[in-house]
PDB file of C-alpha atoms in Angstrom:
ATOM      1  CA  UNK A 283       0.128   0.031  -0.211  1.00 91.00           C
ATOM      2  CA  UNK A 284       2.674   2.083   0.420  1.00 91.00           C
ATOM      3  CA  UNK A 285       3.295   2.736  -2.813  1.00 93.00           C
ATOM      4  CA  UNK A 286      -0.084   3.297  -4.102  1.00 94.00           C
ATOM      5  CA  UNK A 287      -0.632   6.064  -1.211  1.00 93.00           C
ATOM      6  CA  UNK A 288       3.335   7.709  -2.630  1.00 91.00           C
ATOM      7  CA  UNK A 289       1.179   8.454  -6.042  1.00 90.00           C
ATOM      8  CA  UNK A 290      -1.535   9.361  -4.727  1.00 91.00           C
ATOM      9  CA  UNK A 291       0.817  12.401  -2.754  1.00 91.00           C
ATOM     10  CA  UNK A 292       2.493  13.018  -5.668  1.00 89.00           C
ATOM     11  CA  UNK A 293      -0.440  13.114  -7.682  1.00 87.00           C
ATOM     12  CA  UNK A 294      -1.082  15.883  -4.457  1.00 90.00           C
ATOM     13  CA  UNK A 295      -4.071  14.174  -2.388  1.00 92.00           C
ATOM     14  CA  UNK A 296      -4.192  14.704   1.178  1.00 94.00           C
ATOM     15  CA  UNK A 297      -3.965  10.877   2.172  1.00 95.00           C
ATOM     16  CA  UNK A 298      -5.296  10.038   6.039  1.00 96.00           C
ATOM     17  CA  UNK A 299      -4.866   6.722   8.199  1.00 94.00           C
ATOM     18  CA  UNK A 300      -7.896   6.140  10.830  1.00 94.00           C
ATOM     19  CA  UNK A 301      -6.976   3.267  13.401  1.00 91.00           C
ATOM     20  CA  UNK A 302      -7.753   2.951  17.108  1.00 86.00           C
ATOM     21  CA  UNK A 303      -4.920   2.733  20.189  1.00 81.00           C
ATOM     22  CA  UNK A 304      -3.079   6.074  22.190  1.00 76.00           C
ATOM     23  CA  UNK A 305      -0.104   6.925  20.469  1.00 76.00           C
ATOM     24  CA  UNK A 306       2.121   6.778  24.058  1.00 70.00           C
ATOM     25  CA  UNK A 307       1.132   6.102  27.897  1.00 69.00           C
ATOM     26  CA  UNK A 308       2.329   5.988  31.233  1.00 72.00           C
ATOM     27  CA  UNK A 309       5.416   3.902  31.605  1.00 77.00           C
ATOM     28  CA  UNK A 310       3.493   1.349  33.504  1.00 73.00           C
ATOM     29  CA  UNK A 311       1.313   1.103  30.554  1.00 71.00           C
ATOM     30  CA  UNK A 312       1.035  -0.545  27.543  1.00 74.00           C
ATOM     31  CA  UNK A 313      -1.947  -0.207  25.876  1.00 73.00           C
ATOM     32  CA  UNK A 314      -0.735   2.036  23.221  1.00 70.00           C
ATOM     33  CA  UNK A 315       0.502   1.114  19.863  1.00 79.00           C
ATOM     34  CA  UNK A 316       4.512   1.779  19.138  1.00 79.00           C
ATOM     35  CA  UNK A 317       5.740   5.368  17.882  1.00 78.00           C
ATOM     36  CA  UNK A 318       7.915   3.134  14.745  1.00 80.00           C
ATOM     37  CA  UNK A 319       3.927   2.424  13.834  1.00 85.00           C
ATOM     38  CA  UNK A 320       3.676   6.622  13.353  1.00 85.00           C
ATOM     39  CA  UNK A 321       7.012   6.547  11.249  1.00 85.00           C
ATOM     40  CA  UNK A 322       5.449   3.715   9.213  1.00 87.00           C
ATOM     41  CA  UNK A 323       3.528   6.327   7.783  1.00 88.00           C
ATOM     42  CA  UNK A 324       5.505   9.445   8.126  1.00 87.00           C
ATOM     43  CA  UNK A 325       7.405   7.376   4.775  1.00 85.00           C
ATOM     44  CA  UNK A 326       4.620   6.980   3.293  1.00 88.00           C
ATOM     45  CA  UNK A 327       3.255  10.459   2.470  1.00 89.00           C
ATOM     46  CA  UNK A 328      -0.035  10.393   4.566  1.00 90.00           C
ATOM     47  CA  UNK A 329       0.057  13.670   6.864  1.00 91.00           C
ATOM     48  CA  UNK A 330      -3.204  12.818   8.825  1.00 92.00           C
ATOM     49  CA  UNK A 331      -4.102  10.251  11.609  1.00 92.00           C
ATOM     50  CA  UNK A 332      -8.105   9.525  13.737  1.00 93.00           C
ATOM     51  CA  UNK A 333      -8.023   7.884  16.829  1.00 90.00           C
ATOM     52  CA  UNK A 334      -9.306   7.487  19.944  1.00 83.00           C
ATOM     53  CA  UNK A 335      -9.464   4.427  22.230  1.00 76.00           C
ATOM     54  CA  UNK A 336      -8.823   6.313  25.711  1.00 74.00           C
ATOM     55  CA  UNK A 337     -11.761   7.803  25.763  1.00 70.00           C
ATOM     56  CA  UNK A 338     -10.853  11.912  25.783  1.00 69.00           C
ATOM     57  CA  UNK A 339     -10.458  14.108  22.517  1.00 71.00           C
ATOM     58  CA  UNK A 340      -7.057  15.793  22.415  1.00 68.00           C
ATOM     59  CA  UNK A 341      -6.412  17.888  19.001  1.00 62.00           C
ATOM     60  CA  UNK A 342      -3.769  18.939  17.802  1.00 63.00           C
ATOM     61  CA  UNK A 343      -0.902  17.340  18.023  1.00 74.00           C
ATOM     62  CA  UNK A 344       2.303  16.980  15.026  1.00 73.00           C
ATOM     63  CA  UNK A 345       4.037  13.888  14.570  1.00 73.00           C
ATOM     64  CA  UNK A 346       7.129  14.485  12.246  1.00 73.00           C
ATOM     65  CA  UNK A 347      10.803  12.338  12.200  1.00 71.00           C
ATOM     66  CA  UNK A 348      13.160  14.861  10.845  1.00 71.00           C
ATOM     67  CA  UNK A 349      15.628  11.734  10.154  1.00 70.00           C
ATOM     68  CA  UNK A 350      12.387  10.814   7.318  1.00 65.00           C
ATOM     69  CA  UNK A 351      12.008  14.412   6.597  1.00 64.00           C
ATOM     70  CA  UNK A 352      12.785  15.412   2.998  1.00 64.00           C
ATOM     71  CA  UNK A 353      11.513  19.355   2.985  1.00 62.00           C
ATOM     72  CA  UNK A 354       9.330  21.332   4.730  1.00 62.00           C
ATOM     73  CA  UNK A 355       6.141  20.495   3.406  1.00 59.00           C
ATOM     74  CA  UNK A 356       6.982  16.292   4.303  1.00 57.00           C
ATOM     75  CA  UNK A 357       7.027  13.631   6.627  1.00 68.00           C
ATOM     76  CA  UNK A 358       4.278  16.286   8.408  1.00 83.00           C
ATOM     77  CA  UNK A 359       1.744  13.737  10.576  1.00 87.00           C
ATOM     78  CA  UNK A 360      -2.205  15.813  12.356  1.00 90.00           C
ATOM     79  CA  UNK A 361      -2.561  13.750  15.087  1.00 90.00           C
ATOM     80  CA  UNK A 362      -6.808  14.293  16.210  1.00 90.00           C
ATOM     81  CA  UNK A 363      -7.665  12.148  18.928  1.00 88.00           C
ATOM     82  CA  UNK A 364     -11.812  11.810  19.682  1.00 85.00           C
ATOM     83  CA  UNK A 365     -13.800  11.792  22.535  1.00 82.00           C
ATOM     84  CA  UNK A 366     -16.165   8.666  23.332  1.00 84.00           C
ATOM     85  CA  UNK A 367     -19.561   9.277  20.817  1.00 82.00           C
ATOM     86  CA  UNK A 368     -21.838   6.891  23.831  1.00 80.00           C
ATOM     87  CA  UNK A 369     -19.595   6.035  26.695  1.00 76.00           C
ATOM     88  CA  UNK A 370     -20.709   5.661  30.338  1.00 77.00           C
ATOM     89  CA  UNK A 371     -18.946   6.827  34.173  1.00 77.00           C
ATOM     90  CA  UNK A 372     -16.891   3.026  33.071  1.00 79.00           C
ATOM     91  CA  UNK A 373     -14.689   4.102  30.242  1.00 79.00           C
ATOM     92  CA  UNK A 374     -14.656   7.879  30.146  1.00 81.00           C
ATOM     93  CA  UNK A 375     -11.396   8.887  32.219  1.00 78.00           C
ATOM     94  CA  UNK A 376     -11.713  10.746  35.430  1.00 78.00           C
ATOM     95  CA  UNK A 377     -13.099  14.714  34.993  1.00 78.00           C
ATOM     96  CA  UNK A 378     -14.135  13.847  31.054  1.00 80.00           C
ATOM     97  CA  UNK A 379     -17.557  13.916  28.814  1.00 85.00           C
ATOM     98  CA  UNK A 380     -18.721  12.204  26.307  1.00 87.00           C
ATOM     99  CA  UNK A 381     -17.664  13.795  23.252  1.00 88.00           C
ATOM    100  CA  UNK A 382     -17.195  13.940  18.965  1.00 90.00           C
ATOM    101  CA  UNK A 383     -15.211  16.187  16.076  1.00 90.00           C
ATOM    102  CA  UNK A 384     -17.207  17.821  13.484  1.00 93.00           C
ATOM    103  CA  UNK A 385     -13.703  17.574  10.976  1.00 94.00           C
ATOM    104  CA  UNK A 386     -14.014  20.220   8.322  1.00 96.00           C
ATOM    105  CA  UNK A 387     -11.043  20.173   5.299  1.00 96.00           C
ATOM    106  CA  UNK A 388     -11.015  23.003   2.439  1.00 94.00           C
ATOM    107  CA  UNK A 389      -8.608  21.771   0.064  1.00 91.00           C
ATOM    108  CA  UNK A 390      -6.945  23.383  -2.397  1.00 87.00           C
ATOM    109  CA  UNK A 391      -3.505  22.573  -4.423  1.00 88.00           C
ATOM    110  CA  UNK A 392      -0.730  22.037  -2.782  1.00 89.00           C
ATOM    111  CA  UNK A 393      -2.001  22.887   1.157  1.00 91.00           C
ATOM    112  CA  UNK A 394      -5.425  21.475   3.023  1.00 94.00           C
ATOM    113  CA  UNK A 395      -7.238  24.179   5.670  1.00 95.00           C
ATOM    114  CA  UNK A 396      -7.826  22.296   8.524  1.00 94.00           C
ATOM    115  CA  UNK A 397     -10.209  23.241  10.696  1.00 93.00           C
ATOM    116  CA  UNK A 398     -11.196  21.096  14.327  1.00 92.00           C
ATOM    117  CA  UNK A 399     -14.813  22.056  16.153  1.00 91.00           C
ATOM    118  CA  UNK A 400     -15.124  19.828  19.772  1.00 89.00           C
ATOM    119  CA  UNK A 401     -18.981  18.636  20.444  1.00 90.00           C
ATOM    120  CA  UNK A 402     -18.814  17.496  24.056  1.00 89.00           C
ATOM    121  CA  UNK A 403     -22.176  16.651  26.569  1.00 89.00           C
ATOM    122  CA  UNK A 404     -22.973  18.756  28.895  1.00 89.00           C
ATOM    123  CA  UNK A 405     -25.235  16.240  30.929  1.00 87.00           C
ATOM    124  CA  UNK A 406     -24.518  16.927  34.469  1.00 84.00           C
ATOM    125  CA  UNK A 407     -25.506  13.865  34.967  1.00 83.00           C
ATOM    126  CA  UNK A 408     -23.004  11.639  33.599  1.00 74.00           C
ATOM    127  CA  UNK A 409     -24.707   8.270  33.705  1.00 78.00           C
ATOM    128  CA  UNK A 410     -27.751   9.864  31.220  1.00 81.00           C
ATOM    129  CA  UNK A 411     -27.946   8.347  27.739  1.00 81.00           C
ATOM    130  CA  UNK A 412     -29.141  11.096  26.289  1.00 86.00           C
ATOM    131  CA  UNK A 413     -26.841  13.568  25.480  1.00 86.00           C
ATOM    132  CA  UNK A 414     -26.636  17.592  25.313  1.00 90.00           C
ATOM    133  CA  UNK A 415     -24.549  18.298  22.838  1.00 90.00           C
ATOM    134  CA  UNK A 416     -23.152  21.604  22.892  1.00 91.00           C
ATOM    135  CA  UNK A 417     -19.907  22.945  21.667  1.00 89.00           C
ATOM    136  CA  UNK A 418     -17.035  22.639  23.526  1.00 87.00           C
ATOM    137  CA  UNK A 419     -15.577  25.842  24.037  1.00 86.00           C
ATOM    138  CA  UNK A 420     -11.465  27.006  23.353  1.00 84.00           C
ATOM    139  CA  UNK A 421      -9.454  29.598  23.591  1.00 83.00           C
ATOM    140  CA  UNK A 422      -9.855  31.351  20.432  1.00 83.00           C
ATOM    141  CA  UNK A 423     -12.180  33.345  18.671  1.00 83.00           C
ATOM    142  CA  UNK A 424     -13.108  30.816  16.287  1.00 86.00           C
ATOM    143  CA  UNK A 425     -13.287  28.186  18.179  1.00 87.00           C
ATOM    144  CA  UNK A 426     -12.190  26.444  16.278  1.00 89.00           C
ATOM    145  CA  UNK A 427      -8.719  24.349  16.045  1.00 89.00           C
ATOM    146  CA  UNK A 428      -7.001  25.729  12.446  1.00 91.00           C
ATOM    147  CA  UNK A 429      -4.084  23.581  10.829  1.00 90.00           C
ATOM    148  CA  UNK A 430      -3.003  24.001   7.385  1.00 90.00           C
ATOM    149  CA  UNK A 431      -1.740  20.923   5.549  1.00 90.00           C
ATOM    150  CA  UNK A 432       0.970  20.858   3.085  1.00 89.00           C
ATOM    151  CA  UNK A 433       0.284  19.408   0.288  1.00 90.00           C
ATOM    152  CA  UNK A 434       2.293  18.250  -3.118  1.00 88.00           C
ATOM    153  CA  UNK A 435       1.456  21.115  -5.599  1.00 89.00           C
ATOM    154  CA  UNK A 436       0.827  20.834  -8.791  1.00 90.00           C
ATOM    155  CA  UNK A 437       1.363  21.676 -12.569  1.00 92.00           C
ATOM    156  CA  UNK A 438      -1.451  22.980 -14.317  1.00 92.00           C
ATOM    157  CA  UNK A 439       0.622  20.606 -16.418  1.00 92.00           C
ATOM    158  CA  UNK A 440      -0.159  17.942 -14.238  1.00 91.00           C
ATOM    159  CA  UNK A 441      -3.831  19.006 -12.747  1.00 91.00           C
ATOM    160  CA  UNK A 442      -5.340  18.586 -16.220  1.00 94.00           C
ATOM    161  CA  UNK A 443      -3.524  15.427 -16.626  1.00 92.00           C
ATOM    162  CA  UNK A 444      -5.582  13.740 -13.336  1.00 89.00           C
ATOM    163  CA  UNK A 445      -8.615  15.587 -14.976  1.00 92.00           C
ATOM    164  CA  UNK A 446      -7.973  13.977 -18.959  1.00 94.00           C
ATOM    165  CA  UNK A 447      -7.061  10.909 -16.997  1.00 91.00           C
ATOM    166  CA  UNK A 448     -10.662  10.852 -14.275  1.00 91.00           C
ATOM    167  CA  UNK A 449     -12.658  11.604 -17.903  1.00 94.00           C
ATOM    168  CA  UNK A 450     -10.502   8.381 -19.898  1.00 92.00           C
ATOM    169  CA  UNK A 451     -11.489   5.990 -16.834  1.00 94.00           C
ATOM    170  CA  UNK A 452     -15.575   7.377 -15.899  1.00 93.00           C
ATOM    171  CA  UNK A 453     -16.592   9.118 -19.592  1.00 94.00           C
ATOM    172  CA  UNK A 454     -17.961  12.178 -17.347  1.00 96.00           C
ATOM    173  CA  UNK A 455     -17.094  15.011 -19.739  1.00 96.00           C
ATOM    174  CA  UNK A 456     -19.886  17.038 -17.978  1.00 95.00           C
ATOM    175  CA  UNK A 457     -17.687  17.215 -14.998  1.00 95.00           C
ATOM    176  CA  UNK A 458     -14.343  17.126 -17.063  1.00 96.00           C
ATOM    177  CA  UNK A 459     -16.683  20.717 -18.066  1.00 96.00           C
ATOM    178  CA  UNK A 460     -16.518  22.166 -14.717  1.00 96.00           C
ATOM    179  CA  UNK A 461     -13.411  20.955 -13.202  1.00 94.00           C
ATOM    180  CA  UNK A 462     -11.589  22.942 -16.097  1.00 95.00           C
ATOM    181  CA  UNK A 463     -13.355  25.765 -15.119  1.00 95.00           C
ATOM    182  CA  UNK A 464     -11.760  25.385 -12.431  1.00 92.00           C
ATOM    183  CA  UNK A 465      -8.868  25.192 -12.986  1.00 92.00           C
ATOM    184  CA  UNK A 466      -9.113  28.389 -14.522  1.00 92.00           C
ATOM    185  CA  UNK A 467     -10.494  30.969 -12.069  1.00 91.00           C
ATOM    186  CA  UNK A 468      -7.776  29.366  -9.846  1.00 86.00           C
ATOM    187  CA  UNK A 469      -4.936  29.747 -11.980  1.00 89.00           C
ATOM    188  CA  UNK A 470      -6.386  32.764 -14.656  1.00 90.00           C
ATOM    189  CA  UNK A 471      -5.138  30.151 -17.404  1.00 92.00           C
ATOM    190  CA  UNK A 472      -6.544  30.004 -20.936  1.00 92.00           C
ATOM    191  CA  UNK A 473      -7.608  26.143 -21.348  1.00 94.00           C
ATOM    192  CA  UNK A 474     -10.573  27.084 -23.949  1.00 91.00           C
ATOM    193  CA  UNK A 475      -8.507  24.394 -26.672  1.00 91.00           C
ATOM    194  CA  UNK A 476      -9.231  21.786 -23.677  1.00 94.00           C
ATOM    195  CA  UNK A 477     -12.646  22.609 -21.965  1.00 94.00           C
ATOM    196  CA  UNK A 478     -14.090  22.119 -25.989  1.00 93.00           C
ATOM    197  CA  UNK A 479     -13.332  18.727 -26.717  1.00 94.00           C
ATOM    198  CA  UNK A 480     -15.428  18.157 -23.899  1.00 96.00           C
ATOM    199  CA  UNK A 481     -18.031  19.866 -24.066  1.00 95.00           C
ATOM    200  CA  UNK A 482     -18.269  18.752 -27.299  1.00 93.00           C
ATOM    201  CA  UNK A 483     -18.081  14.772 -26.095  1.00 95.00           C
ATOM    202  CA  UNK A 484     -21.630  16.109 -23.121  1.00 94.00           C
ATOM    203  CA  UNK A 485     -24.341  15.983 -24.498  1.00 91.00           C
ATOM    204  CA  UNK A 486     -26.413  17.844 -22.271  1.00 95.00           C
ATOM    205  CA  UNK A 487     -26.673  20.694 -25.133  1.00 95.00           C
ATOM    206  CA  UNK A 488     -28.123  23.482 -22.667  1.00 95.00           C
ATOM    207  CA  UNK A 489     -24.931  23.047 -20.267  1.00 96.00           C
ATOM    208  CA  UNK A 490     -23.378  23.744 -24.023  1.00 95.00           C
ATOM    209  CA  UNK A 491     -25.211  27.047 -24.806  1.00 95.00           C
ATOM    210  CA  UNK A 492     -24.503  28.006 -21.812  1.00 94.00           C
ATOM    211  CA  UNK A 493     -21.018  27.317 -21.776  1.00 95.00           C
ATOM    212  CA  UNK A 494     -19.710  28.711 -25.589  1.00 92.00           C
ATOM    213  CA  UNK A 495     -20.038  33.217 -23.964  1.00 85.00           C
ATOM    214  CA  UNK A 496     -17.615  34.448 -27.175  1.00 87.00           C
ATOM    215  CA  UNK A 497     -17.750  32.884 -30.496  1.00 91.00           C
ATOM    216  CA  UNK A 498     -14.174  33.095 -31.456  1.00 89.00           C
ATOM    217  CA  UNK A 499     -14.074  29.512 -34.369  1.00 91.00           C
ATOM    218  CA  UNK A 500     -16.953  28.055 -36.118  1.00 92.00           C
ATOM    219  CA  UNK A 501     -15.906  25.438 -34.013  1.00 92.00           C
ATOM    220  CA  UNK A 502     -17.461  27.791 -31.630  1.00 92.00           C
ATOM    221  CA  UNK A 503     -20.025  28.419 -33.849  1.00 93.00           C
ATOM    222  CA  UNK A 504     -21.636  25.279 -35.006  1.00 93.00           C
ATOM    223  CA  UNK A 505     -21.685  24.109 -31.347  1.00 93.00           C
ATOM    224  CA  UNK A 506     -23.908  26.531 -30.110  1.00 94.00           C
ATOM    225  CA  UNK A 507     -25.955  26.673 -33.275  1.00 93.00           C
ATOM    226  CA  UNK A 508     -26.109  22.962 -32.981  1.00 93.00           C
ATOM    227  CA  UNK A 509     -27.089  23.054 -29.212  1.00 94.00           C
ATOM    228  CA  UNK A 510     -29.948  25.581 -30.078  1.00 93.00           C
ATOM    229  CA  UNK A 511     -30.920  23.875 -32.325  1.00 92.00           C
ATOM    230  CA  UNK A 512     -31.127  19.763 -30.947  1.00 92.00           C
ATOM    231  CA  UNK A 513     -32.965  22.318 -27.621  1.00 93.00           C
ATOM    232  CA  UNK A 514     -35.335  23.717 -30.135  1.00 91.00           C
ATOM    233  CA  UNK A 515     -35.288  27.042 -27.100  1.00 92.00           C
ATOM    234  CA  UNK A 516     -37.027  30.257 -29.618  1.00 92.00           C
ATOM    235  CA  UNK A 517     -34.535  32.237 -26.741  1.00 93.00           C
ATOM    236  CA  UNK A 518     -31.576  30.642 -28.290  1.00 93.00           C
ATOM    237  CA  UNK A 519     -31.862  30.531 -31.395  1.00 92.00           C
ATOM    238  CA  UNK A 520     -33.515  34.064 -32.068  1.00 91.00           C
ATOM    239  CA  UNK A 521     -29.583  34.566 -29.502  1.00 92.00           C
ATOM    240  CA  UNK A 522     -27.089  33.347 -32.251  1.00 91.00           C
ATOM    241  CA  UNK A 523     -29.574  34.230 -35.395  1.00 91.00           C
ATOM    242  CA  UNK A 524     -27.865  37.793 -33.719  1.00 90.00           C
ATOM    243  CA  UNK A 525     -24.732  37.199 -32.974  1.00 90.00           C
ATOM    244  CA  UNK A 526     -22.895  39.681 -34.405  1.00 91.00           C
ATOM    245  CA  UNK A 527     -19.662  37.476 -34.481  1.00 91.00           C
ATOM    246  CA  UNK A 528     -21.381  34.592 -35.962  1.00 92.00           C
ATOM    247  CA  UNK A 529     -22.407  36.152 -39.414  1.00 88.00           C
ATOM    248  CA  UNK A 530     -18.940  37.115 -39.450  1.00 89.00           C
ATOM    249  CA  UNK A 531     -17.185  34.359 -39.805  1.00 91.00           C
ATOM    250  CA  UNK A 532     -19.173  33.787 -43.133  1.00 87.00           C
ATOM    251  CA  UNK A 533     -18.352  29.572 -42.923  1.00 89.00           C
ATOM    252  CA  UNK A 534     -20.698  28.156 -45.650  1.00 91.00           C
ATOM    253  CA  UNK A 535     -21.042  24.804 -43.179  1.00 89.00           C
ATOM    254  CA  UNK A 536     -22.105  27.768 -40.174  1.00 90.00           C
ATOM    255  CA  UNK A 537     -24.907  29.872 -43.099  1.00 89.00           C
ATOM    256  CA  UNK A 538     -26.450  26.327 -43.656  1.00 89.00           C
ATOM    257  CA  UNK A 539     -26.904  25.589 -40.053  1.00 89.00           C
ATOM    258  CA  UNK A 540     -28.353  29.383 -39.721  1.00 87.00           C
ATOM    259  CA  UNK A 541     -30.765  28.832 -43.042  1.00 86.00           C
ATOM    260  CA  UNK A 542     -31.914  25.490 -41.560  1.00 85.00           C
ATOM    261  CA  UNK A 543     -32.940  27.999 -37.997  1.00 78.00           C
ATOM    262  CA  UNK A 544     -34.863  30.809 -39.852  1.00 65.00           C
ATOM    263  CA  UNK A 545     -37.027  28.088 -41.744  1.00 52.00           C
TER     264      UNK A 545
END
């Protein structure tokens, strides 16, 4: 699995591992995992670890091994433990309450912004099976723990290759179009040729019509006129007939399609 996880990391993914035991204890305690386990995770480019076992929340620690650290973004493991969602005094540590975490992740190219908030049972009776969930107060204005995980930042070409790879597998040309649009917005680059190569394969003619905003080539005009023909939408037909950019092309195929609309 380590090779697959490393491939995912190199492709810009956020790798998350989930296990049960905590990773430290008192000198006489043995019921926890060895830290070498965390080192193995680091070697496989896992960036977040979720665990429990000790029945109370600890958020968040960062584990690293300087012997493994290749650069400033790699080999750091964010550790997030959760309290117990349903447990009574027999399993809860002294003065602890039932808890669970809400973890929000906003992923971008080269980073993942993590927000962690804790819900805690404020029922004064620890034996009551009906919890009274509230947000656990934290010592900051947002009442959340915020952390940014650094990921492998991909070039525009790498991201386009990922979009194309997914499209070839699932044949979802609509999603490929949406992904290219998002990439254009985030980078400010023009990927209109690639976008149109996917758009031609989309079967939703309303979507095609709305996504050709400016006619710059014969291909644009053919796609837009065809979409108007297929939808039979009078507003679309009126728009393409009156489009000066389409008229300026003066292309025989385009003029033929326009003539069928006028009929």
